[in-house]
Amino acid sequence: MGRPDGDARRRWRRLTALFGAALAAPALVLALLTAGPGGGARDGGGPSGTPAAPAGTPGPDVGWGFTHTRYSADQGAPAATARVTRLLGRDGGLAQNQHIMGWGADNPEPARGRYDFAALDRRVGLVRASGGTPVITLCCAPDWMKDGTAGAGRTDWSRAALESAPLPGHYQDFADLAATVARRYPDVRHFIVWNEFKGFWDDARSRWDYEGYTRMYDLVYKALKNVDDDIMVGGPYLVMDSVGPHDPNASRTLRGPWGAMDRRVLDAFAYWNTHRAGADFTVVDGSSYTRDDALSPDEFAATGKLTAVGAWVRRQTRGLPLWWAEYYVEPGDGDGARTGWSGPHRVAVQATGMIAMVRGGAASGFYWNPERRTGPCPGCLWSPTDTAGGGRELPLYDLVSRFARAFPPGTRYATVSVAPEDAPHVRVLATRRSVLVVNTLGRRTGVRVDGRRFTMGAYEVRWLDR
């Protein structure tokens, strides 16, 4: 989950470095041109920031949004990128997450003190141009922090290299880089520390090196707070893996019809939660299915895991705001692609998963946007921007954006009536103004919700005004 594919180094670099040739949307060009000195610094450039100013004191939650991945709307045909910028601008404030290295961003510090922020500037520029709420995930780390080769053009983009953690002797260097990023983008007020404990698995002990991650987290936390105490920082971004109930690593205390949590994940979370220097919010990610892709008892009921995990995390942290950095409800194939379901089926299960996260106490979450460079794009938020006709809204964007508008942080949820005979196959989430209704059946059916009777299509997601 949330990992780049295993293409050859040269192809990966050519497609993710995001240098040069493609033209950006006019609004994005304006955002970058007004960045001032330091915007778009290449290797050898300094770490100077841009003039974009923070807007007030941030809160710990940002609401529902998405993560930019390998391809996004910062490059492509001008008409297509402009279309996405307008689409995002229509939902101004939609939370948008970007990593500092990989997933569309180049190596930010190829050698100690030598910075290359061109790609990251472009991504942050897109968020600014579209009026979004920017979030930065502080992952991954330059090669020289991982015993690799330093220097521009020498980055090892293999998956194994990218997913390596900094060596303990470089934890402070990574914290210093985090502070440099924070100074460069003063309007970014929310930072997530690392991604999925990448590189922190201890083979010898068959468990997570949670001591090492927590040491690095604490250094990053303190470095960011030294830049600006109002910056919001969160972790640990653990994958909340579940297993079958008879797995030797199955938790005896956190389990349900969906399976059982891997106790080693719970141990890692408990250590971080006890020893962290501080946190403004908690970050997890995970799937509704088990590690061996079991959806139990079915794809809709399996989302109950997201509720159970969220409630457990909130209890452990005594109510600290909860973010889902990634969430998955459709098992992938061997290459990580999720293409087996029809569009309506996918949207219906995603909506059910988002409802489940809210019921577990989450107020913020990021859809991992699996954007492609070209061609069909199942599960994407918009069509690829490689041609002038691209960048068009897809059904999952409508779900994510409407969910964000209807259920922002601080929402007070309301009860809604569902006919007893409909309750087994209908999912609802409501406020005093709107109701989200999901039909979990793959056929048309009549339902009575909130005192109204109507017919829903197979896997239909419907919004009602109250």
Coordinates of C-alpha atoms in Angstrom, one line a residue:
M1 CA 0.0 0.0 0.0
G2 CA 1.3 3.4 -0.8
R3 CA 4.4 2.2 -2.5
P4 CA 5.9 3.0 -5.9
D5 CA 6.1 0.2 -8.4
G6 CA 9.2 -1.8 -9.2
D7 CA 10.1 -0.4 -12.6
A8 CA 13.7 -0.1 -13.7
R9 CA 15.6 2.8 -12.3
R10 CA 15.9 4.8 -15.5
R11 CA 12.2 4.6 -16.3
W12 CA 11.3 5.5 -12.8
R13 CA 13.5 8.5 -12.7
R14 CA 12.4 9.7 -16.1
L15 CA 8.7 9.6 -15.1
T16 CA 8.9 10.8 -11.5
A17 CA 11.6 13.5 -11.6
L18 CA 9.0 15.8 -13.2
F19 CA 11.7 18.0 -14.7
G20 CA 11.4 20.3 -17.6
A21 CA 9.5 19.5 -20.7
A22 CA 5.8 19.4 -20.0
L23 CA 3.8 22.6 -19.7
A24 CA 1.7 23.2 -16.6
A25 CA -1.7 24.8 -16.3
P26 CA -1.8 28.6 -16.4
A27 CA -3.0 28.8 -12.8
L28 CA -0.1 26.6 -11.8
V29 CA 2.4 28.5 -13.8
L30 CA 1.2 31.7 -12.0
A31 CA 1.6 30.0 -8.6
L32 CA 5.1 29.0 -9.4
L33 CA 6.1 32.3 -10.9
T34 CA 4.9 34.2 -7.8
A35 CA 6.9 31.9 -5.5
G36 CA 9.8 34.3 -5.5
P37 CA 13.5 33.5 -5.1
G38 CA 14.0 30.0 -4.1
G39 CA 10.9 28.6 -5.9
G40 CA 12.0 25.7 -8.0
A41 CA 15.6 25.5 -6.6
R42 CA 17.7 22.8 -8.4
D43 CA 20.6 20.8 -7.1
G44 CA 23.0 23.4 -5.7
G45 CA 20.1 25.7 -4.8
G46 CA 19.5 26.9 -1.3
P47 CA 16.7 26.0 1.1
S48 CA 15.1 29.5 1.0
G49 CA 11.4 29.5 1.4
T50 CA 8.6 31.0 -0.6
P51 CA 6.5 34.1 0.4
A52 CA 3.3 32.1 0.8
A53 CA 2.1 32.9 4.4
P54 CA 0.3 30.7 6.8
A55 CA -3.4 31.5 7.3
G56 CA -4.1 31.7 11.0
T57 CA -3.5 29.1 13.7
P58 CA -4.1 25.6 12.4
G59 CA -6.3 22.9 14.0
P60 CA -5.2 19.3 14.2
D61 CA -7.7 18.0 11.6
V62 CA -7.8 18.8 7.9
G63 CA -10.8 16.8 6.8
W64 CA -11.1 14.4 3.9
G65 CA -9.0 14.6 0.8
F66 CA -6.4 12.7 -1.2
T67 CA -2.7 11.9 -1.7
H68 CA -0.9 12.9 -4.9
T69 CA 1.0 9.9 -6.3
R70 CA 3.4 9.2 -9.1
Y71 CA 1.3 11.1 -11.7
S72 CA -0.8 14.1 -11.0
A73 CA -2.1 17.3 -12.5
D74 CA 1.1 19.4 -12.1
Q75 CA 2.1 18.2 -15.6
G76 CA 0.4 17.2 -18.8
A77 CA -1.6 18.8 -21.6
P78 CA -2.3 22.5 -20.5
A79 CA -6.1 22.1 -21.1
A80 CA -6.2 19.0 -18.9
T81 CA -4.1 20.3 -16.1
A82 CA -6.1 23.5 -16.1
R83 CA -9.3 21.4 -15.9
V84 CA -8.1 19.6 -12.8
T85 CA -7.0 22.8 -11.2
R86 CA -10.5 24.3 -11.7
L87 CA -12.1 21.0 -10.4
L88 CA -10.0 21.2 -7.2
G89 CA -10.6 24.9 -6.9
R90 CA -14.4 24.3 -7.0
D91 CA -13.8 22.4 -3.7
G92 CA -11.4 24.9 -2.3
G93 CA -9.8 23.7 0.9
L94 CA -9.8 20.0 0.0
A95 CA -6.9 18.4 1.8
Q96 CA -4.1 17.3 -0.4
N97 CA -1.1 15.3 0.7
Q98 CA 2.3 15.0 -1.0
H99 CA 5.5 13.1 0.0
I100 CA 8.9 14.9 -0.1
M101 CA 10.6 12.1 -2.1
G102 CA 9.0 9.6 -4.5
W103 CA 5.4 9.6 -5.6
G104 CA 6.0 12.5 -7.9
A105 CA 8.8 14.3 -6.0
D106 CA 12.5 14.0 -6.7
N107 CA 15.4 13.7 -4.2
P108 CA 15.1 16.9 -2.1
E109 CA 18.7 16.8 -0.8
P110 CA 20.9 14.7 -3.2
A111 CA 24.0 15.7 -1.1
R112 CA 24.3 17.2 2.3
G113 CA 23.2 20.8 2.1
R114 CA 22.5 20.6 -1.7
Y115 CA 18.8 20.9 -2.4
D116 CA 16.6 20.1 -5.3
F117 CA 13.0 21.2 -4.6
A118 CA 11.8 21.7 -8.3
A119 CA 9.4 18.8 -8.3
L120 CA 8.1 19.4 -4.8
D121 CA 7.7 23.1 -5.5
R122 CA 5.5 22.1 -8.5
R123 CA 3.3 19.8 -6.4
V124 CA 2.9 22.4 -3.6
G125 CA 2.2 24.9 -6.3
L126 CA -0.7 22.8 -7.6
V127 CA -2.2 22.6 -4.1
R128 CA -1.9 26.4 -3.7
A129 CA -3.3 27.1 -7.2
S130 CA -6.4 24.9 -6.4
G131 CA -7.0 26.5 -3.0
G132 CA -6.3 23.2 -1.2
T133 CA -5.1 22.5 2.3
P134 CA -1.6 21.2 1.9
V135 CA -0.2 18.3 3.9
I136 CA 3.4 17.0 3.6
T137 CA 4.4 13.4 4.4
L138 CA 8.1 13.4 5.5
C139 CA 9.2 10.4 3.5
C140 CA 11.4 9.2 2.0
A141 CA 15.1 9.9 2.8
P142 CA 18.0 10.9 0.5
D143 CA 20.4 8.1 -0.3
W144 CA 23.3 9.5 1.6
M145 CA 21.3 9.1 4.8
K146 CA 20.9 5.4 4.1
D147 CA 24.5 4.5 3.3
G148 CA 23.9 5.2 -0.4
T149 CA 25.7 7.4 -3.0
A150 CA 25.3 11.1 -2.7
G151 CA 25.1 13.5 -5.6
A152 CA 22.7 14.8 -8.2
G153 CA 21.8 12.2 -10.8
R154 CA 22.9 9.3 -8.5
T155 CA 19.6 8.6 -6.7
D156 CA 18.8 4.9 -6.5
W157 CA 15.0 4.8 -7.3
S158 CA 14.6 1.0 -6.8
R159 CA 11.9 0.2 -4.4
A160 CA 14.3 -1.4 -2.0
A161 CA 16.4 1.7 -1.8
L162 CA 13.5 4.1 -1.6
E163 CA 11.9 2.2 1.2
S164 CA 15.0 2.1 3.3
A165 CA 15.0 4.1 6.5
P166 CA 17.7 6.6 7.4
L167 CA 20.5 5.0 9.4
P168 CA 20.4 5.9 13.1
G169 CA 23.4 8.2 12.7
H170 CA 21.4 10.2 10.2
Y171 CA 18.1 10.6 12.1
Q172 CA 19.1 14.2 13.0
D173 CA 20.0 14.9 9.4
F174 CA 16.5 13.8 8.4
A175 CA 15.0 16.0 11.1
D176 CA 17.1 18.9 9.8
L177 CA 15.7 18.2 6.3
A178 CA 12.2 18.2 7.7
A179 CA 12.8 21.6 9.2
T180 CA 14.2 22.9 5.9
V181 CA 11.0 21.8 4.2
A182 CA 8.9 23.4 6.8
R183 CA 10.7 26.7 6.4
R184 CA 10.5 26.5 2.6
Y185 CA 6.7 26.1 2.7
P186 CA 5.5 28.2 5.6
D187 CA 1.8 27.7 4.5
V188 CA 2.1 24.0 5.1
R189 CA 0.9 23.5 8.6
H190 CA 0.5 19.7 8.9
F191 CA 3.3 17.2 8.6
I192 CA 3.2 13.4 8.8
V193 CA 6.4 11.7 9.9
W194 CA 7.4 8.9 7.6
N195 CA 5.3 6.3 5.7
E196 CA 4.2 2.9 6.9
F197 CA 7.4 2.3 9.0
K198 CA 9.3 1.7 5.7
G199 CA 12.7 0.3 6.5
F200 CA 12.0 -0.3 10.2
W201 CA 11.2 -4.0 10.0
D202 CA 13.6 -6.0 12.2
D203 CA 14.1 -9.4 10.5
A204 CA 16.2 -10.8 13.3
R205 CA 13.4 -10.2 15.9
S206 CA 10.5 -10.6 13.5
R207 CA 9.0 -7.3 14.7
W208 CA 9.0 -3.6 14.0
D209 CA 11.9 -1.5 15.1
Y210 CA 9.6 0.8 16.9
E211 CA 12.4 2.1 19.1
G212 CA 14.3 3.4 16.1
Y213 CA 11.2 4.9 14.5
T214 CA 10.2 6.7 17.7
R215 CA 13.7 8.1 18.1
M216 CA 13.6 9.5 14.6
Y217 CA 10.0 10.7 15.1
D218 CA 10.9 12.6 18.2
L219 CA 13.8 14.4 16.5
V220 CA 11.6 15.4 13.6
Y221 CA 8.8 16.5 16.0
K222 CA 11.2 18.8 17.9
A223 CA 12.8 20.1 14.7
L224 CA 9.4 21.1 13.3
K225 CA 8.2 22.7 16.5
N226 CA 11.5 24.7 16.6
V227 CA 10.5 26.1 13.2
D228 CA 7.0 27.1 14.4
D229 CA 5.3 25.8 17.5
D230 CA 2.0 26.0 15.6
I231 CA 3.0 23.4 13.1
M232 CA 0.9 20.3 13.6
V233 CA 2.8 17.0 13.6
G234 CA 1.6 13.4 13.6
G235 CA 2.6 9.7 13.3
P236 CA 3.2 6.9 13.4
Y237 CA 1.6 6.0 10.0
L238 CA 1.6 2.3 10.8
V239 CA -0.1 -0.2 8.5
M240 CA -2.8 -1.7 10.7
D241 CA -2.5 -5.2 9.3
S242 CA -5.0 -7.8 10.2
V243 CA -4.7 -11.6 9.9
G244 CA -6.9 -14.7 10.2
P245 CA -8.1 -15.5 13.7
H246 CA -5.8 -18.5 14.0
D247 CA -2.7 -16.8 12.8
P248 CA 0.1 -17.2 15.4
N249 CA 0.4 -13.3 15.4
A250 CA -3.3 -12.7 15.9
S251 CA -4.2 -10.4 18.7
R252 CA -6.5 -11.9 21.3
T253 CA -7.9 -8.5 22.3
L254 CA -8.6 -6.6 19.0
R255 CA -10.5 -8.9 16.7
G256 CA -13.9 -9.3 15.0
P257 CA -15.8 -10.9 12.1
W258 CA -13.2 -9.2 9.9
G259 CA -10.2 -11.1 11.5
A260 CA -7.7 -10.1 14.1
M261 CA -5.1 -7.4 14.4
D262 CA -1.5 -8.4 14.1
R263 CA -0.3 -8.1 17.7
R264 CA 3.2 -6.9 16.5
V265 CA 1.5 -3.8 15.0
L266 CA -0.3 -3.1 18.2
D267 CA 3.0 -3.5 20.1
A268 CA 4.6 -0.9 17.8
F269 CA 1.8 1.5 18.2
A270 CA 1.8 1.1 22.0
Y271 CA 5.6 1.9 22.2
W272 CA 5.3 5.0 20.0
N273 CA 2.3 6.2 21.9
T274 CA 4.1 5.8 25.3
H275 CA 7.4 7.3 24.3
R276 CA 6.6 10.0 21.7
A277 CA 7.8 13.5 22.4
G278 CA 4.4 14.7 21.4
A279 CA 1.7 14.5 18.7
D280 CA -1.0 16.8 17.5
F281 CA -2.8 14.0 15.7
T282 CA -2.5 10.2 15.2
V283 CA -1.9 8.7 11.7
V284 CA -2.6 5.1 10.7
D285 CA -3.3 3.4 7.4
G286 CA -4.7 0.0 6.5
S287 CA -7.2 -2.1 4.6
S288 CA -10.5 -3.7 5.4
Y289 CA -9.1 -7.0 4.3
T290 CA -6.5 -9.2 6.0
R291 CA -2.9 -9.6 4.9
D292 CA -3.8 -12.5 2.7
D293 CA -6.6 -10.5 1.0
A294 CA -9.6 -12.1 2.9
L295 CA -12.7 -9.9 3.0
S296 CA -14.7 -11.4 5.9
P297 CA -17.6 -11.9 5.9
D298 CA -17.9 -9.8 2.7
E299 CA -16.5 -6.6 1.3
F300 CA -19.0 -4.4 3.0
A301 CA -19.0 -6.0 6.4
A302 CA -15.2 -6.2 6.4
T303 CA -15.1 -2.4 6.7
G304 CA -16.1 -2.9 10.3
K305 CA -12.4 -3.3 10.9
L306 CA -11.9 0.4 10.1
T307 CA -14.4 1.2 12.9
A308 CA -12.8 -1.2 15.4
V309 CA -9.2 0.0 14.7
G310 CA -10.2 3.6 14.9
A311 CA -12.0 3.2 18.1
W312 CA -9.0 1.3 19.6
V313 CA -6.5 3.9 18.5
R314 CA -8.7 6.7 20.0
R315 CA -8.8 4.9 23.3
Q316 CA -5.0 4.4 23.4
T317 CA -4.3 8.1 22.7
R318 CA -7.1 9.3 24.9
G319 CA -9.0 11.0 22.1
L320 CA -6.1 12.4 20.0
P321 CA -7.5 13.4 16.5
L322 CA -7.3 10.4 14.2
W323 CA -6.2 10.5 10.5
W324 CA -6.3 7.6 8.0
A325 CA -3.3 8.4 5.7
E326 CA -4.4 5.6 3.4
Y327 CA -7.4 3.3 3.3
Y328 CA -8.1 0.3 1.1
V329 CA -11.3 -1.8 0.6
E330 CA -10.5 -3.5 -2.6
P331 CA -7.7 -6.1 -2.7
G332 CA -5.1 -5.5 -5.3
D333 CA -3.5 -7.9 -7.8
G334 CA 0.1 -8.9 -7.8
D335 CA 1.1 -5.4 -9.1
G336 CA -1.0 -3.6 -6.6
A337 CA -3.7 -2.6 -9.2
R338 CA -7.3 -2.6 -8.0
T339 CA -9.3 -3.2 -11.2
G340 CA -11.5 -6.2 -10.4
W341 CA -14.7 -4.4 -9.4
S342 CA -17.2 -2.3 -11.5
G343 CA -17.1 1.4 -11.0
P344 CA -20.4 1.5 -8.9
H345 CA -19.3 -1.4 -6.8
R346 CA -16.0 0.3 -6.0
V347 CA -17.6 3.6 -5.1
A348 CA -20.2 1.9 -2.9
V349 CA -17.6 0.0 -0.9
Q350 CA -15.4 3.1 -0.6
A351 CA -18.3 5.1 0.7
T352 CA -19.0 2.3 3.2
G353 CA -15.4 2.3 4.3
M354 CA -15.4 6.1 4.8
I355 CA -18.6 5.8 6.9
A356 CA -16.8 3.1 9.0
M357 CA -13.8 5.4 9.6
V358 CA -16.1 8.2 10.8
R359 CA -17.8 5.7 13.2
G360 CA -14.4 4.8 14.5
G361 CA -13.7 8.4 15.4
A362 CA -11.8 9.7 12.4
A363 CA -12.3 13.2 11.1
S364 CA -9.5 13.3 8.4
G365 CA -8.5 10.8 5.7
F366 CA -6.7 10.7 2.4
Y367 CA -7.7 8.6 -0.6
W368 CA -4.6 7.2 -2.3
N369 CA -5.2 8.5 -5.8
P370 CA -3.8 5.8 -8.2
E371 CA -3.4 8.2 -11.1
R372 CA -2.0 6.9 -14.3
R373 CA 0.1 8.7 -17.0
T374 CA -2.3 7.5 -19.8
G375 CA -5.2 5.2 -20.7
P376 CA -8.1 3.9 -18.5
C377 CA -7.8 4.7 -14.9
P378 CA -10.0 2.6 -12.6
G379 CA -10.2 4.0 -9.1
C380 CA -8.7 7.4 -10.1
L381 CA -10.2 10.7 -9.1
W382 CA -9.8 12.2 -12.6
S383 CA -8.8 10.9 -16.0
P384 CA -5.1 11.1 -17.0
T385 CA -3.9 14.6 -18.1
D386 CA -1.7 13.4 -21.0
T387 CA -4.2 14.7 -23.7
A388 CA -6.2 17.9 -24.0
G389 CA -9.4 16.0 -23.3
G390 CA -8.0 14.6 -20.0
G391 CA -8.3 15.7 -16.4
R392 CA -12.1 15.0 -16.2
E393 CA -13.8 14.3 -13.0
L394 CA -14.4 10.6 -12.2
P395 CA -17.0 9.1 -9.8
L396 CA -14.6 8.6 -6.9
Y397 CA -13.8 12.3 -7.0
D398 CA -17.4 13.1 -6.5
L399 CA -17.6 10.8 -3.5
V400 CA -14.4 12.2 -1.8
S401 CA -15.2 15.8 -2.4
R402 CA -18.9 15.6 -1.4
F403 CA -17.9 13.6 1.7
A404 CA -15.4 16.3 2.6
R405 CA -18.0 19.1 2.2
A406 CA -20.8 17.2 4.1
F407 CA -18.7 15.9 6.9
P408 CA -15.9 18.4 7.8
P409 CA -14.0 18.3 11.1
G410 CA -16.2 19.2 14.0
T411 CA -19.3 17.7 12.3
R412 CA -22.1 16.8 14.7
Y413 CA -23.7 13.6 13.4
A414 CA -27.4 12.9 13.6
T415 CA -29.4 9.7 13.8
V416 CA -31.4 8.6 10.8
S417 CA -34.2 6.0 10.5
V418 CA -33.8 3.0 8.3
A419 CA -36.6 0.4 7.9
P420 CA -35.7 -2.8 9.7
E421 CA -36.0 -4.8 6.6
D422 CA -33.6 -2.5 4.8
A423 CA -31.0 -2.2 7.6
P424 CA -28.9 -5.3 6.6
H425 CA -28.1 -3.9 3.2
V426 CA -28.1 -0.1 3.6
R427 CA -25.4 2.0 5.1
V428 CA -26.1 5.6 6.2
L429 CA -24.3 8.6 7.7
A430 CA -26.2 11.8 8.5
T431 CA -26.1 15.3 9.8
R432 CA -29.1 17.6 10.4
R433 CA -28.7 18.8 6.8
S434 CA -27.7 15.8 4.7
V435 CA -27.8 12.0 4.5
L436 CA -25.4 9.7 2.7
V437 CA -27.1 6.4 1.7
V438 CA -25.3 3.3 0.3
N439 CA -27.0 0.3 -1.3
T440 CA -24.7 -2.7 -0.7
L441 CA -26.7 -5.0 -3.0
G442 CA -25.7 -5.6 -6.6
R443 CA -29.3 -5.1 -7.6
R444 CA -32.1 -2.6 -7.5
T445 CA -34.0 -2.4 -4.3
G446 CA -36.6 -0.3 -2.6
V447 CA -35.6 1.3 0.7
R448 CA -37.1 3.5 3.4
V449 CA -34.6 5.9 4.9
D450 CA -35.3 9.0 7.0
G451 CA -39.0 8.5 6.5
R452 CA -38.8 8.5 2.7
R453 CA -39.3 5.5 0.4
F454 CA -37.4 5.3 -2.9
T455 CA -35.7 2.9 -5.2
M456 CA -31.9 2.6 -5.4
G457 CA -29.9 1.1 -8.2
A458 CA -27.3 -1.7 -7.8
Y459 CA -24.5 -0.4 -5.5
E460 CA -26.0 3.1 -5.7
V461 CA -24.6 5.9 -3.5
R462 CA -27.2 8.7 -3.0
W463 CA -27.2 12.0 -1.1
L464 CA -30.4 13.3 0.5
D465 CA -31.1 16.8 1.8
R466 CA -32.9 17.1 5.1

